[in-house]
Amino acid sequence: MSDSDDTYDSFDERDALCSFLPQGDPIVGLRQRNRRKFWEECDSLAAEIPGLKEVKEILEEDVISELEEEERAGCPLPSTPEDPALFEQEVKEVLKVGLRDLDLGTLMNCAREPAEELVRKVWESWSVCHFHHLPRWLQDNDYLHHGHRPPLPSFMQCIKSIFRIHTETGNIWTHLLGCIAFIAVMVVFVSRSSEVVPISHKIALTPFFLGVILCLGLSAAFHAFSCHSEFVGKIFSKLDYCGITILITGSFVPWLYYGFYCQIQPMIIYLTIVVVLGIMAMIVSLWDKFSESRFRPLRAAVFTTFGLSGVIPAIHYTILEGWLNAVYFASLGWLILMGVLYILGALIYTFRIPECLFPGKFDIWFQSHQIFHVLVIAAAFVHLHGITEMFTYRMSIGACAVQSATFIT
Ligand SMILES: [Zn+2]
């Protein structure tokens, strides 16, 4: 009788022990059958997976004490699949991947722990991979060679990956920190007393704050969960594009409100146009193929055009009030700077600068997408400064009748 046969005997003894367990505990028996099947298939797998035999031997040494421990602990780990076929499949796949990607020493250490712990540790011990090893749905930027996350079909794994270094680390943190910063600014602004900031002004600026927070938050979420699966990745990429649309729409609202504060009709017309354009951009970005790599220029074009549509009310304002008033009272300079930052970001994003010039050299840091993210945050802060200035002027000027006397003629 071989060593493994001895082990089977111990499993049989274990089955006998388990017959004393309450009827509500069928999982114990199921796990034993799963283990047995696994060892039966181990010999055939050993040919395919180098090093599996050694792992098996170490696991067998500890199996009796492990079972005793389980008895004390109660029933299996919550994540243990109840379907034997699922269990077998998971063990095979994880060991194949794990043994390929991990060094044997690490695995040997892991092997001294219960089988489920081993599976869990190997499963969690993913390592970054080359672009060519990614599934097609994860292949986005072929100028980034190394450091990609493999598919991680678990939300917890994706969240944990935020704290590891890979091609998306910079993308996640740039917008996550930006989102937190804008939440803090919004809380400070909204919580000010209504004598300092009247409620109507709080309402006017809130769409901008919400737009930035949603855009940055959804973007960070997209970059965190994009590797979960093709389905989840697509949903989050659509949310990411919706966030950009909300940001552009939200940025227009306070500027149009303060710019045309005393001309209600153009204000309402422009606000309506912006909302309609925002809805249209959102519909386009919900199109299934919109997130595909080949439509990168189209994405940049849609959002840039939408953003640049702000030129029309800006020209209108300048014609009505003159260039100097536009600069002093409508923060035109800040508006232009914001536009320049967005356009620069869109160009860098589209042409994938600098990694297209030095493929493989900006895999982790300073890649085009990170620069684009930083420029988006810079543009949002510039716009915040601009509309805060407009708000301050409006508060100091007062009623519309006084405004004409204040303006530069
Ligand atoms: Zn992004």
Tab-separated table of C-alpha atoms and ligand atoms in Angstrom:
chain	number	residue	atom	x	y	z
A	1	MET	CA	0.000	0.000	0.000
A	2	SER	CA	1.436	3.356	-0.984
A	3	ASP	CA	1.632	6.462	1.188
A	4	SER	CA	-1.309	7.937	-0.591
A	5	ASP	CA	-3.347	4.841	0.136
A	6	ASP	CA	-2.575	5.388	3.817
A	7	THR	CA	-3.913	8.837	3.408
A	8	TYR	CA	-7.089	7.493	1.877
A	9	ASP	CA	-7.497	5.340	4.958
A	10	SER	CA	-7.199	8.357	7.131
A	11	PHE	CA	-9.872	10.005	5.017
A	12	ASP	CA	-12.099	6.982	5.546
A	13	GLU	CA	-11.569	7.244	9.271
A	14	ARG	CA	-12.386	10.869	8.937
A	15	ASP	CA	-15.600	10.022	7.081
A	16	ALA	CA	-16.526	7.740	9.948
A	17	LEU	CA	-15.853	10.525	12.420
A	18	CYS	CA	-17.921	12.899	10.351
A	19	SER	CA	-20.918	10.612	10.424
A	20	PHE	CA	-21.307	11.806	14.007
A	21	LEU	CA	-21.581	15.377	12.877
A	22	PRO	CA	-25.025	16.994	12.676
A	23	GLN	CA	-26.958	16.467	9.441
A	24	GLY	CA	-26.600	20.117	8.491
A	25	ASP	CA	-22.880	19.615	7.800
A	26	PRO	CA	-22.654	17.756	4.486
A	27	ILE	CA	-19.821	20.047	3.360
A	28	VAL	CA	-17.290	18.173	5.527
A	29	GLY	CA	-17.854	14.951	3.617
A	30	LEU	CA	-17.897	16.842	0.335
A	31	ARG	CA	-14.489	18.351	1.054
A	32	GLN	CA	-13.024	14.960	1.838
A	33	ARG	CA	-14.333	13.537	-1.412
A	34	ASN	CA	-12.932	16.562	-3.221
A	35	ARG	CA	-9.508	16.052	-1.664
A	36	ARG	CA	-9.508	12.395	-2.534
A	37	LYS	CA	-10.424	13.089	-6.152
A	38	PHE	CA	-7.767	15.745	-6.288
A	39	TRP	CA	-5.051	13.342	-5.129
A	40	GLU	CA	-6.264	10.703	-7.546
A	41	GLU	CA	-5.758	13.148	-10.394
A	42	CYS	CA	-2.508	14.440	-8.996
A	43	ASP	CA	-0.446	11.728	-10.699
A	44	SER	CA	-1.831	12.587	-14.120
A	45	LEU	CA	-1.367	16.328	-13.450
A	46	ALA	CA	2.223	15.797	-12.280
A	47	ALA	CA	3.250	15.117	-15.848
A	48	GLU	CA	1.856	18.512	-16.917
A	49	ILE	CA	2.944	20.548	-13.868
A	50	PRO	CA	6.563	20.337	-12.744
A	51	GLY	CA	6.995	20.339	-8.973
A	52	LEU	CA	3.459	19.198	-8.149
A	53	LYS	CA	4.671	15.860	-6.783
A	54	GLU	CA	6.805	17.578	-4.131
A	55	VAL	CA	3.884	19.751	-3.110
A	56	LYS	CA	1.704	16.687	-2.821
A	57	GLU	CA	4.178	14.954	-0.501
A	58	ILE	CA	4.353	17.913	1.857
A	59	LEU	CA	0.589	18.284	1.892
A	60	GLU	CA	0.159	14.604	2.713
A	61	GLU	CA	2.456	14.891	5.733
A	62	ASP	CA	0.236	17.509	7.262
A	63	VAL	CA	-3.137	16.240	6.196
A	64	ILE	CA	-4.008	14.388	9.442
A	65	SER	CA	-3.168	17.279	11.758
A	66	GLU	CA	-4.961	19.592	9.341
A	67	LEU	CA	-8.122	17.494	9.608
A	68	GLU	CA	-7.898	17.541	13.391
A	69	GLU	CA	-7.620	21.270	13.275
A	70	GLU	CA	-10.639	21.475	10.986
A	71	GLU	CA	-12.677	19.411	13.393
A	72	ARG	CA	-11.920	21.877	16.135
A	73	ALA	CA	-12.579	24.813	13.878
A	74	GLY	CA	-15.891	23.522	12.554
A	75	CYS	CA	-16.901	23.572	8.921
A	76	PRO	CA	-14.891	24.597	5.909
A	77	LEU	CA	-13.806	28.064	4.943
A	78	PRO	CA	-16.651	30.180	3.628
A	79	SER	CA	-15.091	30.423	0.197
A	80	THR	CA	-14.880	26.673	-0.319
A	81	PRO	CA	-16.950	25.891	-3.400
A	82	GLU	CA	-19.715	23.419	-2.666
A	83	ASP	CA	-19.746	22.023	-6.185
A	84	PRO	CA	-17.055	19.299	-6.476
A	85	ALA	CA	-16.551	20.016	-10.172
A	86	LEU	CA	-15.945	23.690	-9.412
A	87	PHE	CA	-13.494	22.771	-6.663
A	88	GLU	CA	-11.486	20.476	-8.915
A	89	GLN	CA	-11.436	22.998	-11.712
A	90	GLU	CA	-10.306	25.764	-9.365
A	91	VAL	CA	-7.519	23.668	-7.827
A	92	LYS	CA	-6.201	22.593	-11.239
A	93	GLU	CA	-6.224	26.058	-12.730
A	94	VAL	CA	-4.763	27.749	-9.694
A	95	LEU	CA	-1.963	25.207	-9.339
A	96	LYS	CA	-1.149	25.473	-13.033
A	97	VAL	CA	-0.958	29.256	-12.893
A	98	GLY	CA	0.719	29.280	-9.488
A	99	LEU	CA	3.423	26.809	-10.357
A	100	ARG	CA	4.154	28.621	-13.561
A	101	ASP	CA	4.403	32.063	-11.969
A	102	LEU	CA	5.800	31.337	-8.504
A	103	ASP	CA	9.131	29.921	-7.535
A	104	LEU	CA	8.945	26.466	-5.999
A	105	GLY	CA	10.428	27.563	-2.631
A	106	THR	CA	7.533	29.939	-2.010
A	107	LEU	CA	5.065	27.279	-2.978
A	108	MET	CA	6.685	24.729	-0.668
A	109	ASN	CA	6.185	27.081	2.255
A	110	CYS	CA	2.575	27.604	1.249
A	111	ALA	CA	2.109	23.865	0.931
A	112	ARG	CA	2.499	23.367	4.669
A	113	GLU	CA	-0.833	25.049	5.170
A	114	PRO	CA	-4.327	23.640	4.559
A	115	ALA	CA	-5.197	23.021	0.916
A	116	GLU	CA	-7.755	25.828	0.776
A	117	GLU	CA	-5.193	28.227	2.233
A	118	LEU	CA	-2.742	27.078	-0.401
A	119	VAL	CA	-5.265	27.674	-3.156
A	120	ARG	CA	-6.088	31.070	-1.715
A	121	LYS	CA	-2.459	32.124	-1.354
A	122	VAL	CA	-1.472	30.996	-4.834
A	123	TRP	CA	-4.581	32.629	-6.225
A	124	GLU	CA	-3.767	35.901	-4.494
A	125	SER	CA	-0.085	35.742	-5.380
A	126	TRP	CA	-0.559	37.029	-8.884
A	127	SER	CA	2.326	38.661	-10.586
A	128	VAL	CA	2.402	41.303	-13.282
A	129	CYS	CA	2.718	40.119	-16.849
A	130	HIS	CA	3.780	41.210	-20.307
A	131	PHE	CA	1.326	42.921	-22.649
A	132	HIS	CA	1.325	39.881	-24.977
A	133	HIS	CA	0.180	37.603	-22.154
A	134	LEU	CA	-2.948	39.658	-21.532
A	135	PRO	CA	-6.284	38.505	-22.906
A	136	ARG	CA	-7.407	40.553	-25.891
A	137	TRP	CA	-9.999	42.491	-23.847
A	138	LEU	CA	-7.238	43.783	-21.538
A	139	GLN	CA	-4.858	44.790	-24.330
A	140	ASP	CA	-5.207	48.551	-24.603
A	141	ASN	CA	-1.816	50.210	-24.955
A	142	ASP	CA	0.841	48.094	-26.672
A	143	TYR	CA	3.542	50.698	-25.938
A	144	LEU	CA	3.381	49.619	-22.286
A	145	HIS	CA	5.271	46.329	-22.337
A	146	HIS	CA	5.658	45.022	-18.796
A	147	GLY	CA	3.892	45.387	-15.459
A	148	HIS	CA	0.284	44.631	-16.479
A	149	ARG	CA	-2.169	43.089	-14.056
A	150	PRO	CA	-3.540	39.723	-15.176
A	151	PRO	CA	-7.335	39.269	-15.075
A	152	LEU	CA	-8.392	39.312	-11.399
A	153	PRO	CA	-11.972	38.036	-11.334
A	154	SER	CA	-12.651	39.201	-7.774
A	155	PHE	CA	-13.567	42.725	-6.629
A	156	MET	CA	-11.544	42.225	-3.444
A	157	GLN	CA	-8.495	41.275	-5.484
A	158	CYS	CA	-8.946	44.367	-7.666
A	159	ILE	CA	-9.200	46.577	-4.566
A	160	LYS	CA	-6.079	44.985	-3.084
A	161	SER	CA	-4.259	45.555	-6.380
A	162	ILE	CA	-4.570	49.318	-5.756
A	163	PHE	CA	-1.723	48.927	-3.273
A	164	ARG	CA	0.589	47.137	-5.681
A	165	ILE	CA	2.807	48.505	-8.417
A	166	HIS	CA	1.623	47.892	-11.986
A	167	THR	CA	0.640	49.857	-15.090
A	168	GLU	CA	-2.610	51.105	-13.505
A	169	THR	CA	-1.256	52.170	-10.088
A	170	GLY	CA	-0.543	55.744	-11.195
A	171	ASN	CA	-3.876	56.019	-13.021
A	172	ILE	CA	-5.819	54.864	-9.973
A	173	TRP	CA	-4.067	57.065	-7.414
A	174	THR	CA	-3.951	60.277	-9.462
A	175	HIS	CA	-7.741	60.347	-9.722
A	176	LEU	CA	-8.470	58.781	-6.345
A	177	LEU	CA	-6.462	61.462	-4.519
A	178	GLY	CA	-7.961	64.155	-6.779
A	179	CYS	CA	-11.451	62.870	-5.943
A	180	ILE	CA	-10.731	62.991	-2.189
A	181	ALA	CA	-9.298	66.527	-2.519
A	182	PHE	CA	-12.435	67.787	-4.313
A	183	ILE	CA	-14.743	66.113	-1.795
A	184	ALA	CA	-12.888	68.046	0.933
A	185	VAL	CA	-13.169	71.345	-1.008
A	186	MET	CA	-16.892	70.785	-1.636
A	187	VAL	CA	-17.571	69.989	2.039
A	188	VAL	CA	-15.774	73.200	3.088
A	189	PHE	CA	-17.668	75.283	0.493
A	190	VAL	CA	-21.141	73.852	1.119
A	191	SER	CA	-20.795	73.976	4.907
A	192	ARG	CA	-20.104	77.727	4.956
A	193	SER	CA	-22.889	79.822	6.422
A	194	SER	CA	-25.555	81.121	4.047
A	195	GLU	CA	-24.586	84.727	4.909
A	196	VAL	CA	-21.121	84.152	3.449
A	197	VAL	CA	-22.274	81.885	0.589
A	198	PRO	CA	-25.986	82.289	-0.272
A	199	ILE	CA	-27.852	79.080	-1.028
A	200	SER	CA	-28.362	80.020	-4.720
A	201	HIS	CA	-24.573	80.209	-5.182
A	202	LYS	CA	-24.108	76.890	-3.445
A	203	ILE	CA	-26.611	75.396	-5.904
A	204	ALA	CA	-24.792	77.015	-8.854
A	205	LEU	CA	-21.402	75.580	-7.907
A	206	THR	CA	-22.604	72.146	-6.785
A	207	PRO	CA	-22.925	70.691	-10.355
A	208	PHE	CA	-19.248	71.486	-10.889
A	209	PHE	CA	-18.175	69.837	-7.621
A	210	LEU	CA	-20.351	66.787	-8.288
A	211	GLY	CA	-19.074	66.590	-11.875
A	212	VAL	CA	-15.425	66.562	-10.764
A	213	ILE	CA	-15.997	64.142	-7.877
A	214	LEU	CA	-18.010	61.726	-10.047
A	215	CYS	CA	-15.557	61.941	-12.930
A	216	LEU	CA	-12.479	61.326	-10.794
A	217	GLY	CA	-14.196	58.699	-8.624
A	218	LEU	CA	-15.577	56.728	-11.574
A	219	SER	CA	-12.243	56.993	-13.355
A	220	ALA	CA	-10.376	55.618	-10.316
A	221	ALA	CA	-12.977	52.818	-10.069
A	222	PHE	CA	-12.579	51.997	-13.750
A	223	HIS	CA	-8.800	51.740	-13.482
A	224	ALA	CA	-9.132	49.604	-10.343
A	225	PHE	CA	-11.735	47.164	-11.715
A	226	SER	CA	-10.894	47.129	-15.435
A	227	CYS	CA	-8.983	43.843	-15.013
A	228	HIS	CA	-11.863	42.056	-13.216
A	229	SER	CA	-13.425	40.598	-16.371
A	230	GLU	CA	-14.429	41.755	-19.825
A	231	PHE	CA	-18.028	42.363	-18.725
A	232	VAL	CA	-17.145	44.339	-15.575
A	233	GLY	CA	-14.390	46.207	-17.433
A	234	LYS	CA	-16.874	47.361	-20.083
A	235	ILE	CA	-19.400	48.544	-17.506
A	236	PHE	CA	-16.764	50.572	-15.659
A	237	SER	CA	-15.325	52.024	-18.865
A	238	LYS	CA	-18.821	53.283	-19.740
A	239	LEU	CA	-19.147	54.773	-16.263
A	240	ASP	CA	-15.729	56.400	-16.756
A	241	TYR	CA	-16.880	58.092	-19.987
A	242	CYS	CA	-20.165	59.106	-18.378
A	243	GLY	CA	-18.077	60.709	-15.617
A	244	ILE	CA	-16.148	62.803	-18.183
A	245	THR	CA	-19.443	63.940	-19.715
A	246	ILE	CA	-20.820	64.883	-16.288
A	247	LEU	CA	-17.611	66.805	-15.533
A	248	ILE	CA	-17.830	68.852	-18.747
A	249	THR	CA	-21.549	69.560	-18.222
A	250	GLY	CA	-21.026	70.408	-14.563
A	251	SER	CA	-18.129	72.752	-15.430
A	252	PHE	CA	-20.325	74.755	-17.821
A	253	VAL	CA	-23.136	75.339	-15.325
A	254	PRO	CA	-21.486	77.824	-12.876
A	255	TRP	CA	-19.652	79.649	-15.675
A	256	LEU	CA	-22.894	80.178	-17.648
A	257	TYR	CA	-24.739	81.069	-14.442
A	258	TYR	CA	-22.274	83.831	-13.476
A	259	GLY	CA	-21.368	84.846	-17.041
A	260	PHE	CA	-25.005	85.503	-18.019
A	261	TYR	CA	-26.217	86.323	-14.519
A	262	CYS	CA	-28.079	89.401	-15.746
A	263	GLN	CA	-29.208	87.937	-19.092
A	264	ILE	CA	-31.579	85.179	-18.135
A	265	GLN	CA	-32.621	84.233	-21.677
A	266	PRO	CA	-29.142	83.392	-23.099
A	267	MET	CA	-28.296	81.752	-19.777
A	268	ILE	CA	-31.239	79.349	-20.035
A	269	ILE	CA	-30.619	78.693	-23.751
A	270	TYR	CA	-26.947	77.875	-23.182
A	271	LEU	CA	-27.672	75.743	-20.119
A	272	THR	CA	-30.268	73.794	-22.126
A	273	ILE	CA	-27.823	73.283	-25.031
A	274	VAL	CA	-25.107	72.080	-22.648
A	275	VAL	CA	-27.435	69.571	-20.979
A	276	VAL	CA	-28.631	68.274	-24.387
A	277	LEU	CA	-25.018	67.956	-25.633
A	278	GLY	CA	-24.116	66.206	-22.374
A	279	ILE	CA	-26.928	63.684	-22.840
A	280	MET	CA	-25.828	63.106	-26.463
A	281	ALA	CA	-22.182	62.576	-25.431
A	282	MET	CA	-23.364	60.163	-22.753
A	283	ILE	CA	-25.402	58.165	-25.281
A	284	VAL	CA	-22.348	57.946	-27.577
A	285	SER	CA	-20.134	56.851	-24.700
A	286	LEU	CA	-22.611	54.083	-23.797
A	287	TRP	CA	-22.104	52.610	-27.256
A	288	ASP	CA	-20.497	49.186	-26.777
A	289	LYS	CA	-17.575	49.727	-29.156
A	290	PHE	CA	-16.747	53.217	-27.872
A	291	SER	CA	-14.271	51.853	-25.307
A	292	GLU	CA	-12.292	49.837	-27.855
A	293	SER	CA	-8.663	50.779	-28.318
A	294	ARG	CA	-9.126	51.712	-32.004
A	295	PHE	CA	-11.702	54.364	-31.047
A	296	ARG	CA	-9.255	56.264	-28.838
A	297	PRO	CA	-9.139	59.256	-31.287
A	298	LEU	CA	-12.955	59.255	-31.522
A	299	ARG	CA	-13.264	59.386	-27.736
A	300	ALA	CA	-10.802	62.255	-27.536
A	301	ALA	CA	-12.663	64.035	-30.368
A	302	VAL	CA	-16.129	63.669	-28.766
A	303	PHE	CA	-15.057	65.036	-25.379
A	304	THR	CA	-12.810	67.762	-26.806
A	305	THR	CA	-15.577	68.978	-29.136
A	306	PHE	CA	-18.037	68.993	-26.267
A	307	GLY	CA	-15.592	70.935	-24.099
A	308	LEU	CA	-14.739	73.362	-26.888
A	309	SER	CA	-18.425	74.126	-27.466
A	310	GLY	CA	-17.890	76.465	-24.498
A	311	VAL	CA	-16.091	78.781	-26.918
A	312	ILE	CA	-19.484	79.922	-28.305
A	313	PRO	CA	-20.912	81.408	-25.063
A	314	ALA	CA	-17.435	82.809	-24.265
A	315	ILE	CA	-17.333	84.669	-27.609
A	316	HIS	CA	-20.938	85.766	-27.035
A	317	TYR	CA	-19.987	87.180	-23.636
A	318	THR	CA	-16.913	88.938	-25.075
A	319	ILE	CA	-19.004	90.567	-27.831
A	320	LEU	CA	-21.605	91.686	-25.277
A	321	GLU	CA	-19.271	92.970	-22.549
A	322	GLY	CA	-15.897	93.467	-24.230
A	323	TRP	CA	-12.578	91.658	-23.878
A	324	LEU	CA	-11.451	93.349	-20.632
A	325	ASN	CA	-14.715	92.625	-18.844
A	326	ALA	CA	-14.549	89.045	-20.077
A	327	VAL	CA	-11.070	88.709	-18.573
A	328	TYR	CA	-11.848	90.542	-15.306
A	329	PHE	CA	-15.426	89.459	-14.622
A	330	ALA	CA	-15.864	86.196	-16.512
A	331	SER	CA	-12.449	84.691	-15.729
A	332	LEU	CA	-11.838	84.257	-19.440
A	333	GLY	CA	-8.098	83.826	-18.869
A	334	TRP	CA	-8.700	80.905	-16.496
A	335	LEU	CA	-11.252	79.462	-18.900
A	336	ILE	CA	-8.699	79.559	-21.742
A	337	LEU	CA	-6.033	77.992	-19.511
A	338	MET	CA	-8.475	75.239	-18.571
A	339	GLY	CA	-9.210	74.605	-22.272
A	340	VAL	CA	-5.474	74.461	-23.070
A	341	LEU	CA	-4.884	71.906	-20.294
A	342	TYR	CA	-7.774	69.709	-21.488
A	343	ILE	CA	-6.656	69.884	-25.132
A	344	LEU	CA	-3.067	69.130	-24.156
A	345	GLY	CA	-4.304	66.177	-22.100
A	346	ALA	CA	-6.457	64.916	-24.989
A	347	LEU	CA	-3.492	65.136	-27.427
A	348	ILE	CA	-1.166	63.301	-25.046
A	349	TYR	CA	-3.886	60.681	-24.486
A	350	THR	CA	-4.556	60.229	-28.212
A	351	PHE	CA	-0.950	60.043	-29.383
A	352	ARG	CA	0.235	58.161	-26.300
A	353	ILE	CA	3.161	60.439	-25.591
A	354	PRO	CA	5.812	59.649	-24.305
A	355	GLU	CA	5.535	55.843	-24.454
A	356	CYS	CA	5.036	55.836	-28.243
A	357	LEU	CA	8.496	57.443	-28.547
A	358	PHE	CA	10.116	55.093	-26.024
A	359	PRO	CA	8.077	51.867	-25.958
A	360	GLY	CA	8.509	49.902	-22.756
A	361	LYS	CA	10.221	52.767	-20.900
A	362	PHE	CA	7.135	54.290	-19.231
A	363	ASP	CA	5.303	51.107	-18.299
A	364	ILE	CA	4.752	52.043	-14.662
A	365	TRP	CA	5.261	55.811	-14.257
A	366	PHE	CA	4.873	58.915	-16.471
A	367	GLN	CA	2.866	57.148	-19.180
A	368	SER	CA	0.455	59.228	-21.298
A	369	HIS	CA	-2.654	58.242	-19.339
A	370	GLN	CA	-1.168	59.387	-16.035
A	371	ILE	CA	-0.129	62.727	-17.570
A	372	PHE	CA	-3.645	63.071	-18.975
A	373	HIS	CA	-5.092	62.369	-15.506
A	374	VAL	CA	-2.851	64.973	-13.861
A	375	LEU	CA	-3.817	67.539	-16.526
A	376	VAL	CA	-7.526	66.821	-15.919
A	377	ILE	CA	-7.052	67.506	-12.187
A	378	ALA	CA	-5.022	70.656	-12.941
A	379	ALA	CA	-7.758	71.839	-15.347
A	380	ALA	CA	-10.432	71.185	-12.703
A	381	PHE	CA	-8.514	73.251	-10.118
A	382	VAL	CA	-7.987	76.055	-12.662
A	383	HIS	CA	-11.724	76.071	-13.366
A	384	LEU	CA	-12.478	76.044	-9.640
A	385	HIS	CA	-10.272	79.111	-9.270
A	386	GLY	CA	-11.994	80.807	-12.227
A	387	ILE	CA	-15.547	80.245	-11.052
A	388	THR	CA	-14.601	81.166	-7.466
A	389	GLU	CA	-13.346	84.487	-8.835
A	390	MET	CA	-16.618	84.964	-10.738
A	391	PHE	CA	-18.547	84.148	-7.577
A	392	THR	CA	-16.459	86.656	-5.587
A	393	TYR	CA	-17.057	89.387	-8.181
A	394	ARG	CA	-20.771	88.647	-8.209
A	395	MET	CA	-20.912	88.848	-4.408
A	396	SER	CA	-19.034	92.176	-4.429
A	397	ILE	CA	-20.958	93.729	-7.379
A	398	GLY	CA	-24.394	92.857	-6.063
A	399	ALA	CA	-27.524	93.490	-8.125
A	400	CYS	CA	-27.575	93.582	-11.944
A	401	ALA	CA	-28.386	97.334	-12.050
A	402	VAL	CA	-25.088	98.097	-10.277
A	403	GLN	CA	-23.153	95.830	-12.612
A	404	SER	CA	-23.327	98.092	-15.682
A	405	ALA	CA	-21.785	100.914	-13.656
A	406	THR	CA	-18.966	98.636	-12.461
A	407	PHE	CA	-18.007	97.228	-15.853
A	408	ILE	CA	-15.070	98.613	-17.833
A	409	THR	CA	-16.238	100.660	-20.814
B	1	ZN	ZN	-8.285	57.242	-17.044
